[in-house]
Each structure stands twice: as C-alpha cells, then as structure tokens.
Coordinates of C-alpha atoms in Angstrom, one line a residue:
Chain A
M1 CA -27.1 2.1 -20.5
T2 CA -26.6 0.8 -17.0
T3 CA -22.9 0.1 -16.3
I4 CA -21.9 -3.1 -14.5
R5 CA -20.5 -0.9 -11.7
D6 CA -23.8 0.9 -11.2
F7 CA -25.9 -2.2 -11.4
M8 CA -23.8 -4.3 -9.0
T9 CA -23.2 -1.3 -6.6
D10 CA -27.0 -0.8 -6.4
D11 CA -27.3 -4.4 -5.4
H12 CA -24.7 -4.0 -2.6
R13 CA -26.8 -1.1 -1.2
R14 CA -29.9 -3.2 -1.3
C15 CA -28.2 -5.9 0.7
D16 CA -27.0 -3.3 3.2
D17 CA -30.6 -2.1 3.7
V18 CA -31.8 -5.6 4.5
F19 CA -28.8 -6.1 6.8
A20 CA -29.9 -3.0 8.7
E21 CA -33.5 -4.3 9.0
V22 CA -32.2 -7.5 10.7
E23 CA -30.2 -5.5 13.1
Q24 CA -33.1 -3.3 14.0
A25 CA -35.3 -6.4 14.5
V26 CA -32.7 -7.9 16.8
A27 CA -32.4 -4.7 18.8
D28 CA -36.2 -4.7 19.2
G29 CA -36.0 -8.3 20.4
D30 CA -38.3 -9.4 17.6
W31 CA -36.7 -12.7 16.7
T32 CA -39.4 -13.8 14.3
A33 CA -38.9 -10.6 12.2
A34 CA -35.1 -10.9 12.5
G35 CA -35.2 -14.4 11.3
A36 CA -37.3 -13.6 8.3
C37 CA -35.2 -10.5 7.4
F38 CA -32.0 -12.5 7.8
T39 CA -33.2 -15.2 5.5
R40 CA -34.0 -12.5 2.9
F41 CA -30.5 -10.9 3.4
H42 CA -28.8 -14.3 3.3
E43 CA -30.5 -15.2 0.0
S44 CA -29.8 -11.8 -1.6
V45 CA -26.1 -12.0 -0.8
L46 CA -25.8 -15.6 -2.0
Q47 CA -27.6 -14.7 -5.2
H48 CA -25.2 -11.8 -5.7
F49 CA -22.2 -14.1 -5.1
A50 CA -23.6 -16.7 -7.4
A51 CA -24.2 -14.2 -10.2
E52 CA -20.6 -12.9 -9.9
E53 CA -19.1 -16.3 -9.7
S54 CA -21.1 -17.9 -12.5
L55 CA -21.4 -14.9 -15.0
L56 CA -19.3 -11.8 -14.2
F57 CA -16.1 -13.3 -13.0
P58 CA -15.8 -15.9 -15.8
A59 CA -16.5 -13.2 -18.4
F60 CA -13.8 -11.0 -16.9
E61 CA -11.4 -13.9 -16.8
R62 CA -12.1 -15.0 -20.4
K63 CA -11.6 -11.4 -21.6
T64 CA -8.4 -10.6 -19.7
G65 CA -6.9 -14.0 -19.3
M66 CA -6.5 -13.3 -15.6
S67 CA -7.9 -16.2 -13.6
M68 CA -5.7 -15.9 -10.6
G69 CA -6.0 -12.2 -10.2
P70 CA -8.7 -10.1 -8.5
T71 CA -11.5 -12.5 -9.2
Q72 CA -9.7 -15.2 -7.3
V73 CA -9.3 -12.9 -4.2
M74 CA -13.0 -12.0 -4.5
R75 CA -14.0 -15.7 -4.5
S76 CA -12.0 -16.4 -1.4
E77 CA -13.6 -13.5 0.3
H78 CA -17.0 -14.8 -0.7
V79 CA -16.1 -18.1 1.1
Q80 CA -15.2 -16.1 4.3
M81 CA -18.5 -14.2 4.1
R82 CA -20.5 -17.3 3.6
E83 CA -19.0 -18.7 6.8
L84 CA -19.8 -15.5 8.7
M85 CA -23.3 -15.5 7.4
Q86 CA -23.8 -19.1 8.6
A87 CA -22.4 -18.2 12.0
A88 CA -24.7 -15.2 12.2
A89 CA -27.7 -17.4 11.1
D90 CA -26.8 -20.0 13.8
A91 CA -26.6 -17.2 16.5
L92 CA -30.0 -15.9 15.3
A93 CA -31.5 -19.4 15.5
A94 CA -30.2 -19.7 19.0
K95 CA -31.6 -16.2 19.8
N96 CA -28.1 -15.2 21.1
A97 CA -28.0 -11.4 20.6
D98 CA -24.4 -10.9 21.6
D99 CA -23.1 -13.7 19.4
Y100 CA -25.2 -12.4 16.5
A101 CA -23.9 -8.8 17.0
G102 CA -20.3 -10.0 17.0
N103 CA -20.7 -12.0 13.8
A104 CA -22.8 -9.4 12.1
E105 CA -20.3 -6.7 12.9
T106 CA -17.5 -8.7 11.5
L107 CA -19.6 -9.6 8.5
L108 CA -20.5 -6.0 7.9
I109 CA -16.9 -4.8 7.8
M110 CA -15.8 -7.7 5.7
M111 CA -18.6 -7.1 3.4
Q112 CA -18.1 -3.4 3.1
Q113 CA -14.3 -3.6 2.5
H114 CA -15.1 -6.3 -0.1
N115 CA -17.7 -4.1 -1.8
M116 CA -15.3 -1.2 -1.8
K117 CA -12.7 -3.2 -3.7
E118 CA -15.3 -4.4 -6.2
E119 CA -16.9 -1.0 -6.6
N120 CA -13.7 1.0 -6.9
I121 CA -11.4 -1.4 -8.7
L122 CA -13.0 -4.6 -10.1
Y123 CA -16.3 -3.3 -11.5
P124 CA -14.6 -0.4 -13.3
M125 CA -12.2 -2.9 -14.7
C126 CA -15.1 -5.0 -15.8
D127 CA -16.8 -2.0 -17.4
Q128 CA -13.5 -1.3 -19.2
H129 CA -12.9 -4.8 -20.5
L130 CA -16.4 -5.9 -21.0
A131 CA -17.8 -2.7 -22.6
Y132 CA -19.3 -4.6 -25.6
E133 CA -20.7 -7.5 -23.5
A134 CA -22.3 -5.3 -20.8
E135 CA -25.5 -4.9 -22.8
T136 CA -26.2 -8.6 -22.6
L137 CA -24.3 -9.3 -19.3
V138 CA -26.3 -6.9 -17.1
P139 CA -29.7 -8.4 -18.0
Q140 CA -28.2 -11.9 -17.4
L141 CA -26.9 -10.7 -14.0
R142 CA -30.4 -9.2 -13.2
A143 CA -32.0 -12.6 -14.0
E144 CA -29.7 -14.3 -11.5
M145 CA -30.5 -11.8 -8.8
P146 CA -34.3 -11.6 -8.7
G147 CA -34.4 -8.8 -6.0
A148 CA -32.0 -6.6 -7.8
G149 CA -32.8 -3.5 -9.8
A150 CA -36.5 -3.8 -8.7
Chain B
M1 CA -1.7 -3.9 -13.2
Q2 CA -1.4 -1.8 -10.1
A3 CA -5.0 -2.2 -9.2
I4 CA -4.8 -6.0 -9.6
L5 CA -1.9 -6.4 -7.3
S6 CA -3.7 -4.5 -4.6
F7 CA -6.0 -7.4 -4.1
E8 CA -3.1 -9.6 -3.0
Q9 CA -0.9 -7.1 -1.2
A10 CA -2.7 -6.3 2.0
P11 CA 0.1 -5.3 4.3
P12 CA 1.2 -7.7 7.1
M13 CA -0.5 -7.1 10.4
A14 CA 2.8 -6.0 12.0
A15 CA 3.0 -3.0 9.6
P16 CA 0.0 -0.9 10.9
F17 CA -0.1 -2.5 14.4
R18 CA 3.2 -1.1 15.5
F19 CA 1.8 2.4 15.0
F20 CA -1.5 1.6 16.7
L21 CA 0.1 0.0 19.8
T22 CA 2.6 2.7 20.6
A23 CA 0.3 5.6 20.0
P24 CA -1.4 5.4 23.5
L25 CA 2.1 5.7 25.0
F26 CA 2.3 9.3 23.7
A27 CA -1.2 10.1 25.0
L28 CA 0.0 8.8 28.3
L29 CA 3.2 10.9 28.2
A30 CA 1.1 14.0 27.4
G31 CA -1.1 13.2 30.4
L32 CA 1.9 12.7 32.7
L33 CA 3.4 15.9 31.4
L34 CA 0.3 17.8 32.3
L35 CA 0.1 16.1 35.7
V36 CA 3.7 17.0 36.5
A37 CA 3.8 20.5 34.9
G38 CA 0.4 21.5 36.3
P39 CA -1.3 24.8 35.7
E40 CA 1.7 26.5 34.3
A41 CA 1.6 24.4 31.1
L42 CA -1.8 25.8 30.3
L43 CA -1.1 29.5 30.8
S44 CA -0.6 30.1 27.1
R45 CA 0.0 28.2 23.9
W46 CA 3.6 29.3 24.0
T47 CA 4.6 27.7 27.3
P48 CA 7.2 24.8 26.9
G49 CA 4.6 22.5 28.4
A50 CA 1.8 23.4 26.0
L51 CA 4.1 23.1 23.0
A52 CA 5.4 19.7 24.1
L53 CA 1.9 18.6 25.0
T54 CA 0.5 19.7 21.6
H55 CA 3.3 17.8 19.7
L56 CA 3.0 14.6 21.9
V57 CA -0.7 14.5 21.0
A58 CA -0.5 15.7 17.3
L59 CA 2.6 13.7 16.3
G60 CA 2.9 11.0 18.9
F61 CA -0.8 10.0 18.9
V62 CA -2.7 11.5 15.9
L63 CA -0.1 11.4 13.2
Q64 CA 1.2 8.0 14.4
V65 CA -2.1 6.3 14.0
M66 CA -2.9 8.1 10.8
L67 CA 0.4 6.9 9.2
G68 CA -0.3 3.3 10.4
A69 CA -3.8 3.5 9.1
M70 CA -2.7 4.9 5.7
I71 CA -0.3 2.0 5.2
Q72 CA -3.3 -0.3 5.8
I73 CA -5.8 1.6 3.6
L74 CA -3.8 2.6 0.6
P75 CA -4.1 -0.8 -1.1
V76 CA -7.7 -1.3 -0.1
V77 CA -9.3 2.1 -0.9
A78 CA -7.0 3.4 -3.6
G79 CA -5.5 0.2 -5.1
A80 CA -2.1 1.8 -4.3
N81 CA 0.5 -0.6 -3.3
L82 CA 3.2 0.5 -0.9
S83 CA 6.3 -1.5 -1.8
H84 CA 7.9 -3.3 1.2
P85 CA 5.2 -2.1 3.6
L86 CA 6.7 -3.8 6.6
W87 CA 10.1 -2.2 6.1
V88 CA 8.5 1.2 5.4
A89 CA 6.5 0.8 8.6
R90 CA 9.6 -0.2 10.7
I91 CA 11.7 2.7 9.5
V92 CA 9.0 5.3 9.6
H93 CA 7.8 4.1 13.0
A94 CA 11.3 4.1 14.6
L95 CA 12.2 7.5 13.2
L96 CA 8.8 9.0 14.2
L97 CA 9.1 7.7 17.8
A98 CA 12.6 9.0 18.3
G99 CA 11.8 12.3 16.5
V100 CA 8.7 13.1 18.7
L101 CA 10.5 12.3 21.9
C102 CA 13.4 14.5 20.8
L103 CA 11.1 17.3 19.9
A104 CA 9.1 17.1 23.1
G105 CA 12.3 17.1 25.2
S106 CA 13.6 20.1 23.2
F107 CA 10.4 22.1 23.9
L108 CA 10.7 21.3 27.6
G109 CA 14.3 22.6 27.5
W110 CA 15.8 19.3 28.6
F111 CA 18.3 19.4 25.8
S112 CA 18.8 21.3 22.6
G113 CA 17.5 18.8 20.1
F114 CA 15.5 20.7 17.6
V115 CA 17.8 20.1 14.7
P116 CA 18.1 16.3 15.4
A117 CA 14.3 16.2 15.9
A118 CA 13.9 17.8 12.6
A119 CA 16.3 15.4 11.0
L120 CA 14.6 12.3 12.5
L121 CA 11.0 13.5 11.7
G122 CA 12.2 14.8 8.3
A123 CA 13.6 11.4 7.4
G124 CA 10.8 9.3 8.9
V125 CA 7.8 11.3 7.7
G126 CA 9.6 12.2 4.5
C127 CA 10.2 8.4 3.8
F128 CA 6.5 7.8 4.3
I129 CA 5.5 10.7 2.0
L130 CA 7.9 9.4 -0.7
M131 CA 6.7 5.8 -0.5
A132 CA 3.1 6.7 -0.3
A133 CA 3.4 9.1 -3.3
L134 CA 5.2 6.4 -5.3
S135 CA 2.3 4.0 -4.5
L136 CA -0.3 6.6 -5.6
R137 CA 1.6 7.5 -8.8
G138 CA -0.5 6.6 -11.7
V139 CA -3.6 5.7 -9.6
P140 CA -6.4 7.4 -11.5
P141 CA -8.6 9.6 -9.3
T142 CA -11.7 7.4 -9.7
S143 CA -13.0 8.4 -6.3
A144 CA -13.1 11.4 -4.0
T145 CA -11.1 9.3 -1.5
I146 CA -8.2 8.9 -3.8
T147 CA -8.1 12.7 -4.5
G148 CA -8.4 13.3 -0.7
L149 CA -5.5 11.0 0.0
K150 CA -3.4 12.9 -2.5
V151 CA -4.4 16.3 -1.0
A152 CA -3.6 15.0 2.5
L153 CA -0.2 13.7 1.4
L154 CA 0.8 17.0 -0.3
S155 CA -0.3 18.8 2.8
L156 CA 1.7 16.6 5.1
A157 CA 4.8 17.5 3.0
A158 CA 3.9 21.2 3.6
V159 CA 3.5 20.6 7.3
L160 CA 6.8 18.8 7.4
A161 CA 8.7 21.4 5.4
L162 CA 7.4 24.2 7.6
G163 CA 8.1 22.2 10.7
I164 CA 11.7 21.6 9.7
A165 CA 12.0 25.4 8.9
L166 CA 10.7 26.1 12.4
A167 CA 12.9 23.6 14.1
G168 CA 15.9 25.2 12.3
G169 CA 14.7 28.6 13.6
M170 CA 14.4 27.3 17.1
G171 CA 17.7 25.6 16.9
G172 CA 19.4 28.8 15.7
S173 CA 20.3 27.4 12.3
W174 CA 18.5 30.3 10.5
S175 CA 16.1 33.1 11.3
L176 CA 12.5 33.3 10.0
P177 CA 9.2 35.0 11.0
M178 CA 8.4 32.4 13.7
V179 CA 4.8 33.3 14.6
E180 CA 3.7 33.5 10.9
T181 CA 5.4 30.3 10.1
I182 CA 3.8 28.6 13.1
H183 CA 0.4 29.7 11.9
A184 CA 1.1 28.3 8.4
H185 CA 2.5 25.1 9.9
A186 CA -0.6 24.6 12.2
G187 CA -3.0 25.4 9.4
W188 CA -1.5 22.9 7.0
G189 CA -1.4 20.3 9.8
L190 CA -4.9 20.7 11.1
A191 CA -6.7 21.5 7.9
G192 CA -4.7 20.2 4.9
W193 CA -3.3 17.0 6.3
G194 CA -5.7 16.3 9.2
L195 CA -9.0 17.2 7.6
G196 CA -7.8 16.2 4.1
L197 CA -7.1 12.6 5.4
L198 CA -10.1 12.5 7.7
S199 CA -12.5 13.5 4.9
A200 CA -11.0 11.1 2.4
V201 CA -11.5 8.3 4.9
A202 CA -14.9 9.5 6.0
Y203 CA -16.3 9.2 2.5
V204 CA -15.7 5.5 2.8
V205 CA -16.0 4.6 6.5
V206 CA -19.0 6.7 7.6
P207 CA -21.4 5.1 5.1
M208 CA -19.6 1.8 5.6
F209 CA -19.5 1.4 9.3
Q210 CA -22.6 3.4 10.2
L211 CA -24.8 2.6 7.2
T212 CA -25.5 6.2 6.4
P213 CA -26.3 7.7 3.0
L214 CA -23.2 8.6 1.0
Y215 CA -21.7 12.1 1.3
P216 CA -23.4 14.1 -1.5
H217 CA -21.4 14.0 -4.8
W218 CA -21.0 17.8 -4.9
F219 CA -19.6 17.7 -1.5
S220 CA -17.0 14.9 -1.8
R221 CA -16.1 16.1 -5.3
F222 CA -15.1 19.6 -4.4
F223 CA -14.1 19.3 -0.7
G224 CA -10.5 18.1 -1.0
G225 CA -9.7 20.5 -3.9
S226 CA -11.2 23.5 -2.0
L227 CA -9.3 22.6 1.1
L228 CA -6.1 22.5 -0.8
A229 CA -6.8 25.6 -2.8
V230 CA -7.6 27.7 0.3
A231 CA -4.6 26.3 2.2
V232 CA -2.3 27.2 -0.7
L233 CA -3.7 30.7 -1.0
A234 CA -3.6 31.3 2.7
T235 CA 0.1 30.4 3.1
P236 CA 1.7 33.4 1.4
A237 CA -0.9 35.7 3.0
V238 CA 0.0 34.3 6.5
L239 CA 3.7 34.1 5.9
F240 CA 4.0 37.7 4.5
G241 CA 1.7 39.2 7.0
H242 CA -1.3 40.2 4.9
D243 CA -3.5 40.2 7.9
V244 CA -6.8 40.9 6.3
L245 CA -6.4 38.5 3.5
A246 CA -4.9 35.8 5.8
G247 CA -7.8 36.3 8.3
L248 CA -10.4 35.9 5.5
L249 CA -8.7 32.8 4.1
Q250 CA -8.3 31.2 7.5
A251 CA -11.9 31.9 8.3
L252 CA -12.8 30.2 5.0
L253 CA -10.8 27.1 6.1
V254 CA -12.7 27.1 9.4
W255 CA -16.0 27.3 7.5
I256 CA -15.0 24.4 5.3
A257 CA -14.2 22.4 8.4
A258 CA -17.5 23.3 9.9
V259 CA -19.4 22.2 6.8
F260 CA -17.6 18.9 7.0
C261 CA -18.5 18.4 10.7
A262 CA -22.1 19.4 10.1
M263 CA -22.4 17.2 7.0
T264 CA -21.0 14.2 8.9
L265 CA -23.4 14.8 11.8
W266 CA -26.3 15.1 9.4
L267 CA -25.4 11.8 7.7
Q268 CA -24.9 10.1 11.0
A269 CA -28.3 11.2 12.1
R270 CA -29.6 9.1 9.1
S271 CA -27.7 5.9 10.1
K272 CA -29.7 2.8 9.5
R273 CA -27.9 1.0 12.3
A274 CA -30.1 0.0 15.2
R275 CA -28.2 1.9 17.9
P276 CA -24.9 3.9 17.8
D277 CA -21.9 1.8 18.9
T278 CA -18.8 3.2 20.5
T279 CA -17.2 4.1 17.2
Q280 CA -20.2 6.1 16.1
R281 CA -20.4 7.9 19.4
L282 CA -16.7 8.8 19.2
W283 CA -17.2 10.1 15.7
R284 CA -20.2 12.1 16.8
G285 CA -18.3 13.6 19.8
A286 CA -15.4 14.5 17.5
M287 CA -17.7 16.3 15.0
Q288 CA -19.5 18.2 17.8
S289 CA -16.1 19.2 19.2
G290 CA -15.0 20.3 15.8
L291 CA -18.1 22.4 15.4
A292 CA -17.5 23.9 18.8
A293 CA -14.0 24.8 17.8
C294 CA -15.3 26.5 14.6
A295 CA -17.9 28.4 16.7
L296 CA -15.2 29.6 19.0
W297 CA -13.2 30.8 16.0
A298 CA -16.3 32.8 14.8
L299 CA -16.9 34.2 18.3
V300 CA -13.3 35.4 18.5
A301 CA -13.6 37.1 15.1
L302 CA -16.8 38.9 16.3
V303 CA -15.4 39.9 19.7
P304 CA -11.9 41.1 19.2
A305 CA -11.3 41.4 23.0
L306 CA -11.6 37.6 23.2
G307 CA -8.9 37.3 20.6
E308 CA -6.4 39.0 22.9
R309 CA -6.8 36.5 25.6
D310 CA -4.3 33.6 26.0
E311 CA -7.0 31.0 26.6
W312 CA -8.7 31.0 23.2
P313 CA -6.0 29.4 21.0
L314 CA -5.5 26.8 23.7
L315 CA -9.2 26.1 23.9
F316 CA -9.4 25.9 20.1
G317 CA -6.4 23.4 20.2
V318 CA -8.1 21.3 22.8
L319 CA -11.4 21.1 20.9
V320 CA -9.7 20.3 17.6
L321 CA -6.9 17.9 18.7
A322 CA -8.3 16.2 21.8
G323 CA -12.0 16.5 21.3
G324 CA -11.8 16.1 17.5
Y325 CA -8.9 14.2 16.1
M326 CA -8.2 12.0 19.2
S327 CA -11.8 11.0 19.5
V328 CA -12.3 10.1 15.9
I329 CA -9.0 8.1 15.9
I330 CA -9.9 6.1 19.0
G331 CA -13.2 5.3 17.3
M332 CA -11.4 4.1 14.2
L333 CA -9.0 2.0 16.2
Y334 CA -12.0 0.3 17.8
K335 CA -13.1 -0.9 14.4
V336 CA -9.9 -1.5 12.6
V337 CA -8.0 -3.4 15.3
P338 CA -10.6 -6.0 16.1
F339 CA -11.3 -6.4 12.3
L340 CA -7.6 -6.9 11.4
V341 CA -7.2 -9.4 14.3
W342 CA -10.2 -11.4 13.0
L343 CA -9.0 -11.1 9.4
H344 CA -5.5 -12.3 10.1
L345 CA -6.7 -15.1 12.3
Q346 CA -9.2 -16.2 9.7
N347 CA -6.5 -16.2 7.0
R348 CA -4.1 -18.1 9.4
G349 CA -6.8 -20.7 10.1
R350 CA -7.3 -21.3 6.3
G351 CA -10.9 -22.3 6.7
K352 CA -10.0 -25.1 9.1
V353 CA -10.2 -23.1 12.3
V354 CA -12.8 -20.4 12.9
A355 CA -11.6 -17.0 14.1
P356 CA -13.2 -15.3 17.1
N357 CA -15.6 -12.5 15.8
M358 CA -14.8 -8.8 16.4
K359 CA -16.8 -8.5 19.6
A360 CA -15.0 -11.6 21.0
V361 CA -11.7 -9.9 20.1
L362 CA -12.7 -6.6 21.9
A363 CA -16.1 -6.3 23.6
E364 CA -18.2 -3.2 23.6
A365 CA -18.2 -2.6 27.4
P366 CA -14.4 -1.9 27.8
M367 CA -14.5 0.3 24.7
Q368 CA -17.4 2.3 26.1
R369 CA -15.6 2.6 29.5
Q370 CA -12.5 4.1 27.8
M371 CA -14.6 6.4 25.7
R372 CA -16.3 7.9 28.8
V373 CA -12.9 8.5 30.4
H374 CA -11.6 10.0 27.2
F375 CA -14.6 12.4 26.9
A376 CA -14.2 13.3 30.6
A377 CA -10.5 14.1 29.9
C378 CA -11.5 16.3 27.0
A379 CA -14.0 18.2 29.1
L380 CA -11.4 18.6 31.9
L381 CA -8.8 19.8 29.4
A382 CA -11.2 22.4 28.1
G383 CA -12.0 23.4 31.7
G384 CA -8.3 23.4 32.5
V385 CA -7.6 26.0 29.9
L386 CA -10.2 28.3 31.5
W387 CA -9.2 27.4 35.1
P388 CA -5.7 26.0 35.1
A389 CA -5.2 26.2 38.8
G390 CA -8.1 23.9 39.6
L391 CA -8.4 21.6 36.6
A392 CA -5.0 21.2 34.8
R393 CA -3.8 18.3 37.0
P394 CA -7.2 16.5 37.1
A395 CA -7.2 16.8 33.2
G396 CA -3.7 15.3 33.1
L397 CA -4.9 12.5 35.4
A398 CA -7.9 11.8 33.2
M399 CA -5.6 11.8 30.1
V400 CA -3.4 9.2 31.8
A401 CA -6.4 7.1 32.7
S402 CA -7.8 7.3 29.2
A403 CA -4.5 6.4 27.6
V404 CA -4.0 3.4 30.0
L405 CA -7.5 2.1 29.3
L406 CA -6.9 2.5 25.5
A407 CA -3.6 0.6 25.8
I408 CA -5.2 -2.2 27.8
N409 CA -8.0 -2.5 25.2
L410 CA -5.6 -2.7 22.3
L411 CA -3.2 -5.0 24.0
S412 CA -6.1 -7.3 25.1
A413 CA -7.1 -7.5 21.4
L414 CA -3.5 -8.4 20.6
G415 CA -3.5 -11.0 23.4
V416 CA -6.6 -12.6 21.7
Y417 CA -4.6 -12.7 18.5
R418 CA -1.6 -14.4 20.0
R419 CA -3.5 -17.0 22.0
H420 CA -5.8 -17.9 19.1
A421 CA -2.9 -17.9 16.6
A422 CA -1.1 -20.5 18.8
L423 CA -4.4 -22.6 18.9
V424 CA -4.6 -22.3 15.1
D425 CA -1.1 -23.4 14.6
A426 CA -1.6 -26.4 17.0
R427 CA -4.8 -27.4 15.2
L428 CA -3.2 -27.1 11.7
A429 CA -0.3 -29.2 13.0
E430 CA -2.7 -31.9 14.1
L431 CA -4.2 -31.8 10.7
G432 CA -0.8 -32.2 9.2
L433 CA -1.0 -28.8 7.5
A434 CA 1.8 -27.1 9.5
E435 CA 4.4 -27.1 6.7
A436 CA 1.9 -25.5 4.3
G437 CA 1.8 -22.5 6.7
V438 CA 5.4 -21.6 6.1
G439 CA 5.6 -18.1 4.5
R440 CA 2.3 -17.1 5.8
R441 CA 2.1 -13.4 6.7
A442 CA 0.6 -12.3 10.0

C-alpha cells in the first residue's frame, strides 16, 4: 500500500519537475511556454496545498489533538509560498527575467526546505498516526490533486 | 514531541550569522600571513607559516561556517532542537575565535599558547558537540542525513581530542608520537568530520538547490557508516605505526572520498536547472578539486619518489581545504545567507510588508566575481606550492582579495537586512502593529 509519505513526496517531485521546465523556458526566452508551464506549476502546487489543508492536516489534527503544532507552521509557510508564486507570476507576466529569477530562487528554497520538513517529519508522523485511515485518505488526496500519481 | 517543536524553533538569525560574518576574517588573515611570510611558509607542511595557515583556514573559516550552519540545519533537517541556540552560538563563537587566534599565534612562535588554545577550543567546540549531541539524542535515524550528522559529530569529537593531545604535546605537557597523532588528527578532520558533514548536507542540498536526482539509496545508506568504520579502524593502525595497514585504510578513505566527489559530479551533470548558478559552480569546482586531491594521493602511492617530496602533502592540503572545502562553503553561504535574510524579513513583515527576494538581497554578479577570484587564489596556491619563490605572495594577495570580496558580499546582504528591517518596522508602526512586534526574533 502507498504510504502518505511516498504519495505526497512523489507529488513534491512532480512539482519540482514543472518548476524546472519553467526555468528552462525562461532561460530560452520562450515567454509563451514559460507562462503555460508556470500556470501548470502554480495549479499543481495550489492543489497540493489545498489537499493538505482540507484533508491531510485536519485528519492529523483530529487524531493527535495538535492543531497549533506542525500543521500550523506548514499552513503559514503555504501562505508565504502563495505570495512568492504570485510575485513570480507577476514577473513572468511582465517578462522580467531578473525579477522572475529572484522570486523563483527564493520560492525554490522556501519550497524545498518546506518539503524537507514535511517529508522527513510531518508525513512520517501522519503515517504513524493515520495508519488505519491511510487506505481511504490516499485516494481522497489523489482525487484532490488531479496531476498526482499519474 | 521533539520533532514537533522543531517546526517552531528555527534559531534566531544572529545565531548562525555571527559565524558566517566572521569567517572571511580568517581567510583574510590566512592570505595576509602568506603575503607577509612569503615563499618560506610553503617550503613544507611543517613550517610555522604552513601550520598557522592550515589552521586559520580549517578552523577559522571551514569549521566556523560549518558550526554556524549546523546550528541552523539541526532543527530543519533532523528535527533536533538545540536548546538556547543563541547562547550556544555566542559562547562557541567567542571561544572558537579566541582559540584559533591563540593557536595560529602559537604556531608562528609569537607566544607559547598551545595549552590555552587547547583549553579555548576544547571548551568551545566541546560545548558545541555536547549541545548538538543532546539535541540529536533520541532523534530516530529516519534519513541518511541524520546518520551522517551523527557520524560527523562523533568525528569532530575525535578531531578535538587528538588536537588537544597534540597541543599538550607541543606545549610540553606530555609526550606522544607527534607525526602519527597528526596523521590521525588530520584524517578524522578531513574525512570523518569534513566529509561526514558535507555528505550529510549534500544528500539534502544537492538535489534541493540544483534539482538533481537523489543520491542513490545504496550510496547514502552506507556512506556515513563506511566512513566512520574505516576512520575508526585506521586510527590504531596509524597511531601504533602499522604502516602497511594504515596505508591501506587511508587509501580506502581516499577512495571513499573520490566516490563521493564523482557521484556528486555525476548528479550535478543531471541537474534540471536551466543554467548553473554560482553555488553550483562552486560545488562543481570543489568536487573536481577533491578528485584531483584523490588522484594526487594515488599517484604518490604509485610513485614512491613523489612521496618523499615536501610539496605533495601541501598540494594535497591546498586541493582539499582551499579548492574543496572553502569552495563548497562559499557556495553554501551564497544560498543560505540571502535565503535567511529573506526569511527573517518576511517573518518580520508579517505579511504586511513584502521582503526583497534572494537576488535582490545578493545579486549573481558580485557572487560570480568573488568566485572567480577565489578560484584564481586556489590555482595560485597550488602553483605556489610547486614554485614558492614566484607564486607564494601572489597567492596570498589573491586570498586576501577573495576574502575581502566575500566579506563585502555578506555584509551587503546584512545591510539589505538592516535597511529593510527598519522600513518594515516603520511600516508596521504606521499600521499600528508595532507593539505586536515585541518579542519577535530576528
């Protein structure tokens, strides 16, 4: 059976791949392709956040009784990443490569350190506490993230 | 519960930054020393100048940044919470600075300070090891990085113990087989601690910053343990003069290091990023320099006449310390410093004031400029070992230039932080949110 950690980690990697495609398109000066890829990236990440915030985190909070713990920190990091993605989207729309690069770089590191905390700490905790629920939870998460696990 | 707390206990910015900001000073001192001492410093690894230079770089620059970075990463990558990080940072930093200066002065014969240097470094680094070990206690080894951090920390304890023994020997407190102990001390430092920590961090940051594939599972799973096992086995062989066994085990350590460098270069060649940035180039340069050092070791093993020459251990040291560790550390500083400035400004602004992005904190061009000067300094240092009369002083000058540019880059990032923080505070005050900012950490 797929663990929560494996499933969600795979989705992180999928988002990374699309992020790299955007960067490549910007480097090639292909603004149309960059815009299209970025939209895909933006949507994928937002779906991932939404699935966590509406399904995974509440399940974890219900089970452990911790609503001000790690999930709270993850939510606040989601807010910061949403802002960075918007700034990067604005830079792309303005075809400002330098501004895009600065925001994208910041977003990348923010995103990667966030992923690391989830993959190494939060998801293993979810697998531990939600062992019985995982069988139904993973398909629900998959349904919320149409691109995942494809 | 430990893992949960880690989400909230990222250390205050002043904890790692004090290490990052004073490290270039020691690279600068090393450069000045070479500039003043000239060719004589590079005649052999045993000259006072070479010993002082090695320790200014290894402790003053490399170890200093590594300790600062570890304070920052322990909670993030391992869920290990250092208690009172700011106090630990202050104490360790002050003792380390004083200890390195005291040690360098003693090597240069300015005063007889080996015993005080050992006391200062023993207390400072010992305090760090103790606090880091306490934070890692009970953290399950769920990733190769956590295992690697533990290996590195154990190795640092071995380096420190052997270093204290050597300082006591130099200071006349006791007698011991100096050359053998020095070999064991350097081996634990470069391989166990240095490579142990570097590999633990690399498993995370190489795929993360450079979007490469992950290190293969077989590799990251066994690397730290193999490194530790070989270092442990090699120590008695080296200390008790079993030359053949010691030679074999040291060669094995070198091969392990070479595999790490080659693996990292192989992964970097598969980076999905559009073009390599300064950090990636510095990593690449470091891994190539590491491989060159390993090749040199192999060459010396094959051609014994080379092993009798004074140049080769110095050249090996330059390739590993300056070309390898310094390069990779500068590359890491160029990611970590702008990111932390952004992160702390973002938190300070509390969603009301947008922080400048990383490239607005520190642009690519000045980083690249410094990187070129650093690589030139490494080349001149390597050349200076082979032709001290002609290149020792130019190498010193290049080291000074590289250290000054690095300091300017890091201080300019700090300047952005200070200016923007003042703007944030003013803006929040306008919004009537100033009082809510009390107790904010930055």
